[in-house]
Amino acid sequence: MTLKAIGIVRNGIKQPPKQGWGEVVSEIVVNSSLAQALDGLEEFSHIIVLYWMHQVTAGGQLPTKVHPMGKQELPPVGLFATRSPNRPNPVGKATVRLLERQGNILRVVGLDAIDGTPVIDIKPYLPGYDSVANAKVPLWITNQ
Amino acid sequence: MTLKAIGIVRNGIKQPPKQGWGEVVSEIVVNSSLAQALDGLEEFSHIIVLYWMHQVTAGGQLPTKVHPMGKQELPPVGLFATRSPNRPNPVGKATVRLLERQGNILRVVGLDAIDGTPVIDIKPYLPGYDSVANAKVPLWITNQ
């Protein structure tokens, strides 16, 4: 199972910003050979971006348990119960607002990926399929 | 960028069912070495599953435009404006209800993946991060 980059993130950001990614505007520069494959995407207000977290390095054995959000005061939980980037397949998934599409370039808000991140897929966000009403989460999420 | 399977889908289903996947119960059998990495996931009602659509074969050149949902009466749109499985990286993303976790096995409802599909990541569904209020979609979605 081999992935190929379909594009790259451009936002000039080299480190995750302390204030979060909420307001960060990024460009997704899609390979120009795939520009036409974006036709119609501009009719969606939001898109799902799958990307390869290329700068995540486990530095040896991957932990099976981690402190949620790196907070030492929280009891460790299983890696798959968190969104830690440090996972067996470092694939990130973000739902972001699409501001504009020009040819092979998408301008988006809130993509939590640093400059140079390879993009592996772009999907339209479908409310009925991608969202859940009244989903239950543990207290360490609701209390954060 | 190479993916490794962290588990496999088991549901006995060899072809996408005509009535859809909504009620299909599947087991995700996670590699037993990763069982502990699931600890705490049972506190979430819904999870995101990334999987490799291993039986999708483009049969040559991948189309850049497709008829949405295979409906010939709908004008073709760009591949990335659809959820067609036939994409440069055949990675599927499903948000599913978690019924139960027992050791390395997750029982879920609504996973649209056939028996034997390799699973590449499991993430908790976080309403504030993964869902969008009032997302806009084109008419060919709302009219379906």
PDB file of C-alpha atoms in Angstrom:
ATOM      1  CA  MET A   1       0.000   0.000   0.000  1.00  0.00           C
ATOM      2  CA  THR A   2       1.897   2.954  -1.334  1.00  0.00           C
ATOM      3  CA  LEU A   3       0.674   6.520  -1.320  1.00  0.00           C
ATOM      4  CA  LYS A   4       1.553   9.199  -3.817  1.00  0.00           C
ATOM      5  CA  ALA A   5       1.247  12.896  -3.037  1.00  0.00           C
ATOM      6  CA  ILE A   6      -1.530  14.562  -5.013  1.00  0.00           C
ATOM      7  CA  GLY A   7      -0.464  17.976  -3.783  1.00  0.00           C
ATOM      8  CA  ILE A   8       1.278  19.920  -1.043  1.00  0.00           C
ATOM      9  CA  VAL A   9       0.327  22.343   1.743  1.00  0.00           C
ATOM     10  CA  ARG A  10       1.667  25.887   1.488  1.00  0.00           C
ATOM     11  CA  ASN A  11       1.218  28.237   4.439  1.00  0.00           C
ATOM     12  CA  GLY A  12       4.733  29.260   5.480  1.00  0.00           C
ATOM     13  CA  ILE A  13       4.208  27.682   8.907  1.00  0.00           C
ATOM     14  CA  LYS A  14       7.080  25.550  10.135  1.00  0.00           C
ATOM     15  CA  GLN A  15       5.850  24.748  13.664  1.00  0.00           C
ATOM     16  CA  PRO A  16       2.322  24.173  15.062  1.00  0.00           C
ATOM     17  CA  PRO A  17       1.173  27.644  16.229  1.00  0.00           C
ATOM     18  CA  LYS A  18       0.532  28.055  19.982  1.00  0.00           C
ATOM     19  CA  GLN A  19      -2.819  29.734  19.355  1.00  0.00           C
ATOM     20  CA  GLY A  20      -4.017  26.804  17.258  1.00  0.00           C
ATOM     21  CA  TRP A  21      -4.815  26.431  13.583  1.00  0.00           C
ATOM     22  CA  GLY A  22      -8.347  27.835  13.584  1.00  0.00           C
ATOM     23  CA  GLU A  23      -7.559  31.004  11.661  1.00  0.00           C
ATOM     24  CA  VAL A  24      -4.649  29.748   9.572  1.00  0.00           C
ATOM     25  CA  VAL A  25      -5.178  30.122   5.836  1.00  0.00           C
ATOM     26  CA  SER A  26      -3.357  27.561   3.711  1.00  0.00           C
ATOM     27  CA  GLU A  27      -3.052  26.850   0.056  1.00  0.00           C
ATOM     28  CA  ILE A  28      -3.278  23.296  -1.145  1.00  0.00           C
ATOM     29  CA  VAL A  29      -1.329  23.198  -4.372  1.00  0.00           C
ATOM     30  CA  VAL A  30      -2.623  20.168  -6.233  1.00  0.00           C
ATOM     31  CA  ASN A  31      -0.492  18.560  -8.943  1.00  0.00           C
ATOM     32  CA  SER A  32      -1.388  20.451 -12.090  1.00  0.00           C
ATOM     33  CA  SER A  33      -2.166  17.205 -13.939  1.00  0.00           C
ATOM     34  CA  LEU A  34      -5.053  16.772 -11.465  1.00  0.00           C
ATOM     35  CA  ALA A  35      -6.482  20.307 -11.737  1.00  0.00           C
ATOM     36  CA  GLN A  36      -9.615  19.139 -13.581  1.00  0.00           C
ATOM     37  CA  ALA A  37     -10.284  16.573 -10.879  1.00  0.00           C
ATOM     38  CA  LEU A  38     -11.149  19.548  -8.618  1.00  0.00           C
ATOM     39  CA  ASP A  39     -13.960  20.771 -10.899  1.00  0.00           C
ATOM     40  CA  GLY A  40     -17.142  21.200  -8.885  1.00  0.00           C
ATOM     41  CA  LEU A  41     -15.403  21.111  -5.513  1.00  0.00           C
ATOM     42  CA  GLU A  42     -15.985  24.868  -5.222  1.00  0.00           C
ATOM     43  CA  GLU A  43     -19.689  24.138  -4.753  1.00  0.00           C
ATOM     44  CA  PHE A  44     -18.924  22.674  -1.335  1.00  0.00           C
ATOM     45  CA  SER A  45     -18.296  24.966   1.626  1.00  0.00           C
ATOM     46  CA  HIS A  46     -16.113  22.403   3.404  1.00  0.00           C
ATOM     47  CA  ILE A  47     -13.730  19.675   2.350  1.00  0.00           C
ATOM     48  CA  ILE A  48     -11.934  16.789   4.016  1.00  0.00           C
ATOM     49  CA  VAL A  49      -8.185  16.718   3.584  1.00  0.00           C
ATOM     50  CA  LEU A  50      -6.104  13.608   4.188  1.00  0.00           C
ATOM     51  CA  TYR A  51      -2.426  14.352   4.573  1.00  0.00           C
ATOM     52  CA  TRP A  52       0.819  12.665   5.480  1.00  0.00           C
ATOM     53  CA  MET A  53       2.357  13.986   8.687  1.00  0.00           C
ATOM     54  CA  HIS A  54       5.832  13.755   7.243  1.00  0.00           C
ATOM     55  CA  GLN A  55       7.712  15.324  10.136  1.00  0.00           C
ATOM     56  CA  VAL A  56       6.354  12.990  12.777  1.00  0.00           C
ATOM     57  CA  THR A  57       9.047  10.578  13.814  1.00  0.00           C
ATOM     58  CA  ALA A  58       8.395   8.078  16.541  1.00  0.00           C
ATOM     59  CA  GLY A  59      12.067   7.859  17.416  1.00  0.00           C
ATOM     60  CA  GLY A  60      12.007   4.124  17.873  1.00  0.00           C
ATOM     61  CA  GLN A  61       9.142   2.121  19.336  1.00  0.00           C
ATOM     62  CA  LEU A  62       5.718   3.730  18.939  1.00  0.00           C
ATOM     63  CA  PRO A  63       3.929   4.100  22.303  1.00  0.00           C
ATOM     64  CA  THR A  64       0.616   2.228  22.610  1.00  0.00           C
ATOM     65  CA  LYS A  65      -0.599   4.652  25.300  1.00  0.00           C
ATOM     66  CA  VAL A  66      -0.244   8.414  25.404  1.00  0.00           C
ATOM     67  CA  HIS A  67      -1.340  11.292  27.607  1.00  0.00           C
ATOM     68  CA  PRO A  68      -4.203  12.995  25.752  1.00  0.00           C
ATOM     69  CA  MET A  69      -3.048  16.236  24.130  1.00  0.00           C
ATOM     70  CA  GLY A  70       0.334  15.715  25.771  1.00  0.00           C
ATOM     71  CA  LYS A  71      -1.122  16.683  29.159  1.00  0.00           C
ATOM     72  CA  GLN A  72       0.761  14.762  31.836  1.00  0.00           C
ATOM     73  CA  GLU A  73      -2.042  15.328  34.359  1.00  0.00           C
ATOM     74  CA  LEU A  74      -4.434  13.240  32.256  1.00  0.00           C
ATOM     75  CA  PRO A  75      -4.226   9.442  32.579  1.00  0.00           C
ATOM     76  CA  PRO A  76      -2.768   7.787  29.485  1.00  0.00           C
ATOM     77  CA  VAL A  77      -5.167   6.251  26.999  1.00  0.00           C
ATOM     78  CA  GLY A  78      -4.639   4.082  23.944  1.00  0.00           C
ATOM     79  CA  LEU A  79      -3.067   5.767  20.948  1.00  0.00           C
ATOM     80  CA  PHE A  80      -6.158   5.116  18.798  1.00  0.00           C
ATOM     81  CA  ALA A  81      -8.349   6.866  21.403  1.00  0.00           C
ATOM     82  CA  THR A  82      -6.435  10.080  20.652  1.00  0.00           C
ATOM     83  CA  ARG A  83      -5.614  12.214  17.643  1.00  0.00           C
ATOM     84  CA  SER A  84      -1.885  12.103  18.410  1.00  0.00           C
ATOM     85  CA  PRO A  85       0.050  12.435  15.138  1.00  0.00           C
ATOM     86  CA  ASN A  86       2.433   9.776  16.370  1.00  0.00           C
ATOM     87  CA  ARG A  87       0.575   6.703  15.023  1.00  0.00           C
ATOM     88  CA  PRO A  88       1.375   3.604  12.956  1.00  0.00           C
ATOM     89  CA  ASN A  89       0.276   5.352   9.757  1.00  0.00           C
ATOM     90  CA  PRO A  90       0.793   9.105  10.193  1.00  0.00           C
ATOM     91  CA  VAL A  91      -2.256  10.095   8.145  1.00  0.00           C
ATOM     92  CA  GLY A  92      -4.032  13.236   9.312  1.00  0.00           C
ATOM     93  CA  LYS A  93      -7.658  14.023   8.576  1.00  0.00           C
ATOM     94  CA  ALA A  94      -8.947  17.575   8.714  1.00  0.00           C
ATOM     95  CA  THR A  95     -12.312  19.083   7.844  1.00  0.00           C
ATOM     96  CA  VAL A  96     -11.703  22.614   6.620  1.00  0.00           C
ATOM     97  CA  ARG A  97     -13.542  25.525   5.084  1.00  0.00           C
ATOM     98  CA  LEU A  98     -12.914  26.039   1.388  1.00  0.00           C
ATOM     99  CA  LEU A  99     -12.498  29.742   0.640  1.00  0.00           C
ATOM    100  CA  GLU A 100     -11.636  29.567  -3.005  1.00  0.00           C
ATOM    101  CA  ARG A 101     -10.477  27.351  -5.805  1.00  0.00           C
ATOM    102  CA  GLN A 102      -8.363  28.715  -8.605  1.00  0.00           C
ATOM    103  CA  GLY A 103      -7.267  26.103 -11.112  1.00  0.00           C
ATOM    104  CA  ASN A 104      -5.162  23.619  -9.172  1.00  0.00           C
ATOM    105  CA  ILE A 105      -5.009  25.687  -5.975  1.00  0.00           C
ATOM    106  CA  LEU A 106      -7.425  25.481  -3.044  1.00  0.00           C
ATOM    107  CA  ARG A 107      -7.434  28.161  -0.347  1.00  0.00           C
ATOM    108  CA  VAL A 108      -8.679  26.749   2.955  1.00  0.00           C
ATOM    109  CA  VAL A 109      -9.013  27.839   6.593  1.00  0.00           C
ATOM    110  CA  GLY A 110      -8.092  25.765   9.635  1.00  0.00           C
ATOM    111  CA  LEU A 111      -5.929  23.059   8.098  1.00  0.00           C
ATOM    112  CA  ASP A 112      -3.653  21.838  10.888  1.00  0.00           C
ATOM    113  CA  ALA A 113      -0.677  20.914   8.737  1.00  0.00           C
ATOM    114  CA  ILE A 114       2.696  22.584   8.422  1.00  0.00           C
ATOM    115  CA  ASP A 115       4.175  23.994   5.244  1.00  0.00           C
ATOM    116  CA  GLY A 116       5.303  21.275   2.863  1.00  0.00           C
ATOM    117  CA  THR A 117       2.932  18.581   4.132  1.00  0.00           C
ATOM    118  CA  PRO A 118       2.076  16.105   1.354  1.00  0.00           C
ATOM    119  CA  VAL A 119      -1.653  15.861   0.638  1.00  0.00           C
ATOM    120  CA  ILE A 120      -2.916  12.394  -0.227  1.00  0.00           C
ATOM    121  CA  ASP A 121      -6.641  12.921  -0.760  1.00  0.00           C
ATOM    122  CA  ILE A 122      -9.326  15.578  -0.941  1.00  0.00           C
ATOM    123  CA  LYS A 123     -12.982  14.687  -0.450  1.00  0.00           C
ATOM    124  CA  PRO A 124     -16.147  16.779  -0.309  1.00  0.00           C
ATOM    125  CA  TYR A 125     -17.625  17.100   3.188  1.00  0.00           C
ATOM    126  CA  LEU A 126     -21.071  15.474   3.195  1.00  0.00           C
ATOM    127  CA  PRO A 127     -23.019  16.453   6.327  1.00  0.00           C
ATOM    128  CA  GLY A 128     -25.249  13.371   6.320  1.00  0.00           C
ATOM    129  CA  TYR A 129     -22.328  10.991   5.972  1.00  0.00           C
ATOM    130  CA  ASP A 130     -19.484  12.707   7.795  1.00  0.00           C
ATOM    131  CA  SER A 131     -21.218  14.123  10.854  1.00  0.00           C
ATOM    132  CA  VAL A 132     -23.053  12.539  13.751  1.00  0.00           C
ATOM    133  CA  ALA A 133     -25.695  14.113  15.968  1.00  0.00           C
ATOM    134  CA  ASN A 134     -25.203  13.678  19.717  1.00  0.00           C
ATOM    135  CA  ALA A 135     -21.962  11.751  19.578  1.00  0.00           C
ATOM    136  CA  LYS A 136     -20.666  10.779  23.020  1.00  0.00           C
ATOM    137  CA  VAL A 137     -17.106  11.574  24.061  1.00  0.00           C
ATOM    138  CA  PRO A 138     -15.270  11.001  27.346  1.00  0.00           C
ATOM    139  CA  LEU A 139     -14.939  13.662  30.044  1.00  0.00           C
ATOM    140  CA  TRP A 140     -11.317  14.433  29.213  1.00  0.00           C
ATOM    141  CA  ILE A 141     -12.556  15.788  25.886  1.00  0.00           C
ATOM    142  CA  THR A 142     -15.529  17.778  27.183  1.00  0.00           C
ATOM    143  CA  ASN A 143     -13.516  19.213  30.097  1.00  0.00           C
ATOM    144  CA  GLN A 144     -10.598  20.492  28.047  1.00  0.00           C
TER     145      GLN A 144
ATOM    146  CA  MET B   1       4.872   6.929   1.927  1.00  0.00           C
ATOM    147  CA  THR B   2       4.056   3.352   2.756  1.00  0.00           C
ATOM    148  CA  LEU B   3       1.072   2.191   4.755  1.00  0.00           C
ATOM    149  CA  LYS B   4       0.895  -0.890   6.926  1.00  0.00           C
ATOM    150  CA  ALA B   5      -2.404  -2.526   7.840  1.00  0.00           C
ATOM    151  CA  ILE B   6      -3.228  -2.130  11.529  1.00  0.00           C
ATOM    152  CA  GLY B   7      -6.199  -4.464  11.197  1.00  0.00           C
ATOM    153  CA  ILE B   8      -8.786  -5.902   8.875  1.00  0.00           C
ATOM    154  CA  VAL B   9     -12.555  -5.644   8.302  1.00  0.00           C
ATOM    155  CA  ARG B  10     -14.628  -8.777   8.907  1.00  0.00           C
ATOM    156  CA  ASN B  11     -18.299  -8.782   7.904  1.00  0.00           C
ATOM    157  CA  GLY B  12     -18.660 -11.594   5.381  1.00  0.00           C
ATOM    158  CA  ILE B  13     -19.740  -9.104   2.708  1.00  0.00           C
ATOM    159  CA  LYS B  14     -18.070  -9.555  -0.662  1.00  0.00           C
ATOM    160  CA  GLN B  15     -20.003  -6.946  -2.694  1.00  0.00           C
ATOM    161  CA  PRO B  16     -21.452  -3.533  -1.740  1.00  0.00           C
ATOM    162  CA  PRO B  17     -25.059  -4.292  -0.671  1.00  0.00           C
ATOM    163  CA  LYS B  18     -27.835  -2.760  -2.797  1.00  0.00           C
ATOM    164  CA  GLN B  19     -29.663  -1.474   0.274  1.00  0.00           C
ATOM    165  CA  GLY B  20     -26.585   0.387   1.473  1.00  0.00           C
ATOM    166  CA  TRP B  21     -24.295  -0.094   4.450  1.00  0.00           C
ATOM    167  CA  GLY B  22     -26.345   1.708   7.102  1.00  0.00           C
ATOM    168  CA  GLU B  23     -27.275  -1.379   9.096  1.00  0.00           C
ATOM    169  CA  VAL B  24     -24.234  -3.534   8.365  1.00  0.00           C
ATOM    170  CA  VAL B  25     -22.382  -4.667  11.476  1.00  0.00           C
ATOM    171  CA  SER B  26     -18.676  -5.259  10.983  1.00  0.00           C
ATOM    172  CA  GLU B  27     -15.827  -6.347  13.148  1.00  0.00           C
ATOM    173  CA  ILE B  28     -12.541  -4.539  12.888  1.00  0.00           C
ATOM    174  CA  VAL B  29      -9.936  -7.054  13.962  1.00  0.00           C
ATOM    175  CA  VAL B  30      -6.941  -4.993  15.023  1.00  0.00           C
ATOM    176  CA  ASN B  31      -3.490  -6.582  15.081  1.00  0.00           C
ATOM    177  CA  SER B  32      -3.208  -8.126  18.538  1.00  0.00           C
ATOM    178  CA  SER B  33       0.074  -6.303  19.177  1.00  0.00           C
ATOM    179  CA  LEU B  34      -1.944  -3.061  19.030  1.00  0.00           C
ATOM    180  CA  ALA B  35      -4.795  -4.154  21.337  1.00  0.00           C
ATOM    181  CA  GLN B  36      -3.719  -1.810  24.147  1.00  0.00           C
ATOM    182  CA  ALA B  37      -3.666   1.115  21.729  1.00  0.00           C
ATOM    183  CA  LEU B  38      -7.487   0.803  21.696  1.00  0.00           C
ATOM    184  CA  ASP B  39      -7.817   1.383  25.463  1.00  0.00           C
ATOM    185  CA  GLY B  40     -10.270   4.175  26.128  1.00  0.00           C
ATOM    186  CA  LEU B  41     -11.767   4.126  22.639  1.00  0.00           C
ATOM    187  CA  GLU B  42     -14.891   2.477  24.090  1.00  0.00           C
ATOM    188  CA  GLU B  43     -15.706   5.807  25.769  1.00  0.00           C
ATOM    189  CA  PHE B  44     -16.507   7.271  22.356  1.00  0.00           C
ATOM    190  CA  SER B  45     -19.821   6.524  20.673  1.00  0.00           C
ATOM    191  CA  HIS B  46     -18.377   7.023  17.178  1.00  0.00           C
ATOM    192  CA  ILE B  47     -15.040   6.473  15.524  1.00  0.00           C
ATOM    193  CA  ILE B  48     -13.397   7.401  12.245  1.00  0.00           C
ATOM    194  CA  VAL B  49     -11.998   4.529  10.228  1.00  0.00           C
ATOM    195  CA  LEU B  50      -9.473   5.006   7.455  1.00  0.00           C
ATOM    196  CA  TYR B  51      -9.187   1.994   5.193  1.00  0.00           C
ATOM    197  CA  TRP B  52      -7.545   0.892   1.982  1.00  0.00           C
ATOM    198  CA  MET B  53     -10.039   0.122  -0.793  1.00  0.00           C
ATOM    199  CA  HIS B  54      -7.973  -2.807  -1.965  1.00  0.00           C
ATOM    200  CA  GLN B  55     -10.361  -4.098  -4.618  1.00  0.00           C
ATOM    201  CA  VAL B  56     -10.645  -0.828  -6.494  1.00  0.00           C
ATOM    202  CA  THR B  57      -8.728  -1.025  -9.714  1.00  0.00           C
ATOM    203  CA  ALA B  58      -8.734   1.855 -12.118  1.00  0.00           C
ATOM    204  CA  GLY B  59      -8.056  -0.449 -15.070  1.00  0.00           C
ATOM    205  CA  GLY B  60      -5.618   1.935 -16.685  1.00  0.00           C
ATOM    206  CA  GLN B  61      -5.863   5.709 -16.661  1.00  0.00           C
ATOM    207  CA  LEU B  62      -7.781   7.160 -13.715  1.00  0.00           C
ATOM    208  CA  PRO B  63     -10.636   9.440 -14.878  1.00  0.00           C
ATOM    209  CA  THR B  64     -10.404  13.068 -13.717  1.00  0.00           C
ATOM    210  CA  LYS B  65     -14.177  13.511 -14.034  1.00  0.00           C
ATOM    211  CA  VAL B  66     -16.918  11.110 -13.017  1.00  0.00           C
ATOM    212  CA  HIS B  67     -20.688  11.011 -12.903  1.00  0.00           C
ATOM    213  CA  PRO B  68     -21.660  11.487  -9.247  1.00  0.00           C
ATOM    214  CA  MET B  69     -22.722   8.191  -7.662  1.00  0.00           C
ATOM    215  CA  GLY B  70     -22.357   6.576 -11.088  1.00  0.00           C
ATOM    216  CA  LYS B  71     -25.568   8.270 -12.263  1.00  0.00           C
ATOM    217  CA  GLN B  72     -25.229   8.927 -15.984  1.00  0.00           C
ATOM    218  CA  GLU B  73     -28.000  11.561 -15.865  1.00  0.00           C
ATOM    219  CA  LEU B  74     -25.876  13.796 -13.632  1.00  0.00           C
ATOM    220  CA  PRO B  75     -23.214  15.948 -15.326  1.00  0.00           C
ATOM    221  CA  PRO B  76     -19.685  14.742 -14.608  1.00  0.00           C
ATOM    222  CA  VAL B  77     -17.727  16.549 -11.891  1.00  0.00           C
ATOM    223  CA  GLY B  78     -14.105  16.341 -10.817  1.00  0.00           C
ATOM    224  CA  LEU B  79     -13.061  13.154  -9.054  1.00  0.00           C
ATOM    225  CA  PHE B  80     -12.176  15.059  -5.867  1.00  0.00           C
ATOM    226  CA  ALA B  81     -15.679  16.571  -5.773  1.00  0.00           C
ATOM    227  CA  THR B  82     -17.037  13.040  -5.285  1.00  0.00           C
ATOM    228  CA  ARG B  83     -16.530  10.138  -2.907  1.00  0.00           C
ATOM    229  CA  SER B  84     -15.835   7.726  -5.766  1.00  0.00           C
ATOM    230  CA  PRO B  85     -13.522   4.962  -4.515  1.00  0.00           C
ATOM    231  CA  ASN B  86     -11.614   5.168  -7.771  1.00  0.00           C
ATOM    232  CA  ARG B  87      -9.071   7.840  -6.750  1.00  0.00           C
ATOM    233  CA  PRO B  88      -5.282   8.351  -6.856  1.00  0.00           C
ATOM    234  CA  ASN B  89      -4.952   7.035  -3.292  1.00  0.00           C
ATOM    235  CA  PRO B  90      -7.835   4.624  -2.610  1.00  0.00           C
ATOM    236  CA  VAL B  91      -8.188   5.585   1.053  1.00  0.00           C
ATOM    237  CA  GLY B  92     -11.729   5.485   2.413  1.00  0.00           C
ATOM    238  CA  LYS B  93     -12.913   7.456   5.409  1.00  0.00           C
ATOM    239  CA  ALA B  94     -15.991   6.381   7.355  1.00  0.00           C
ATOM    240  CA  THR B  95     -17.539   7.687  10.553  1.00  0.00           C
ATOM    241  CA  VAL B  96     -19.217   4.771  12.284  1.00  0.00           C
ATOM    242  CA  ARG B  97     -20.957   3.911  15.518  1.00  0.00           C
ATOM    243  CA  LEU B  98     -18.894   1.847  17.937  1.00  0.00           C
ATOM    244  CA  LEU B  99     -21.052  -0.853  19.495  1.00  0.00           C
ATOM    245  CA  GLU B 100     -18.445  -2.665  21.521  1.00  0.00           C
ATOM    246  CA  ARG B 101     -14.768  -3.215  22.017  1.00  0.00           C
ATOM    247  CA  GLN B 102     -13.456  -6.534  23.198  1.00  0.00           C
ATOM    248  CA  GLY B 103      -9.687  -6.702  23.378  1.00  0.00           C
ATOM    249  CA  ASN B 104      -8.421  -6.154  19.852  1.00  0.00           C
ATOM    250  CA  ILE B 105     -11.860  -6.342  18.220  1.00  0.00           C
ATOM    251  CA  LEU B 106     -14.194  -3.419  17.541  1.00  0.00           C
ATOM    252  CA  ARG B 107     -17.821  -4.005  16.564  1.00  0.00           C
ATOM    253  CA  VAL B 108     -19.159  -1.135  14.476  1.00  0.00           C
ATOM    254  CA  VAL B 109     -22.287  -0.246  12.467  1.00  0.00           C
ATOM    255  CA  GLY B 110     -22.344   1.348   9.027  1.00  0.00           C
ATOM    256  CA  LEU B 111     -18.789   0.764   7.851  1.00  0.00           C
ATOM    257  CA  ASP B 112     -18.922   0.780   4.035  1.00  0.00           C
ATOM    258  CA  ALA B 113     -16.070  -1.640   3.444  1.00  0.00           C
ATOM    259  CA  ILE B 114     -16.136  -5.202   2.189  1.00  0.00           C
ATOM    260  CA  ASP B 115     -14.794  -8.217   4.041  1.00  0.00           C
ATOM    261  CA  GLY B 116     -11.018  -8.291   4.105  1.00  0.00           C
ATOM    262  CA  THR B 117     -10.479  -4.554   3.703  1.00  0.00           C
ATOM    263  CA  PRO B 118      -7.211  -3.456   5.348  1.00  0.00           C
ATOM    264  CA  VAL B 119      -7.684  -0.812   8.044  1.00  0.00           C
ATOM    265  CA  ILE B 120      -4.959   1.814   8.221  1.00  0.00           C
ATOM    266  CA  ASP B 121      -6.093   4.080  11.050  1.00  0.00           C
ATOM    267  CA  ILE B 122      -8.715   4.453  13.752  1.00  0.00           C
ATOM    268  CA  LYS B 123      -9.427   7.824  15.311  1.00  0.00           C
ATOM    269  CA  PRO B 124     -11.981   9.004  17.876  1.00  0.00           C
ATOM    270  CA  TYR B 125     -14.775  11.127  16.406  1.00  0.00           C
ATOM    271  CA  LEU B 126     -14.572  14.606  17.933  1.00  0.00           C
ATOM    272  CA  PRO B 127     -17.771  16.580  17.239  1.00  0.00           C
ATOM    273  CA  GLY B 128     -16.129  20.001  17.542  1.00  0.00           C
ATOM    274  CA  TYR B 129     -13.331  19.087  15.179  1.00  0.00           C
ATOM    275  CA  ASP B 130     -14.885  16.628  12.741  1.00  0.00           C
ATOM    276  CA  SER B 131     -18.296  18.181  12.122  1.00  0.00           C
ATOM    277  CA  VAL B 132     -19.424  21.453  10.628  1.00  0.00           C
ATOM    278  CA  ALA B 133     -22.695  23.268  11.209  1.00  0.00           C
ATOM    279  CA  ASN B 134     -24.534  24.476   8.113  1.00  0.00           C
ATOM    280  CA  ALA B 135     -22.094  23.150   5.549  1.00  0.00           C
ATOM    281  CA  LYS B 136     -23.098  23.957   1.991  1.00  0.00           C
ATOM    282  CA  VAL B 137     -23.300  21.228  -0.673  1.00  0.00           C
ATOM    283  CA  PRO B 138     -24.351  21.354  -4.330  1.00  0.00           C
ATOM    284  CA  LEU B 139     -27.860  20.518  -5.504  1.00  0.00           C
ATOM    285  CA  TRP B 140     -26.894  17.113  -6.868  1.00  0.00           C
ATOM    286  CA  ILE B 141     -26.219  16.077  -3.275  1.00  0.00           C
ATOM    287  CA  THR B 142     -29.332  17.554  -1.679  1.00  0.00           C
ATOM    288  CA  ASN B 143     -31.594  16.288  -4.488  1.00  0.00           C
ATOM    289  CA  GLN B 144     -30.445  12.684  -4.363  1.00  0.00           C
TER     290      GLN B 144
END
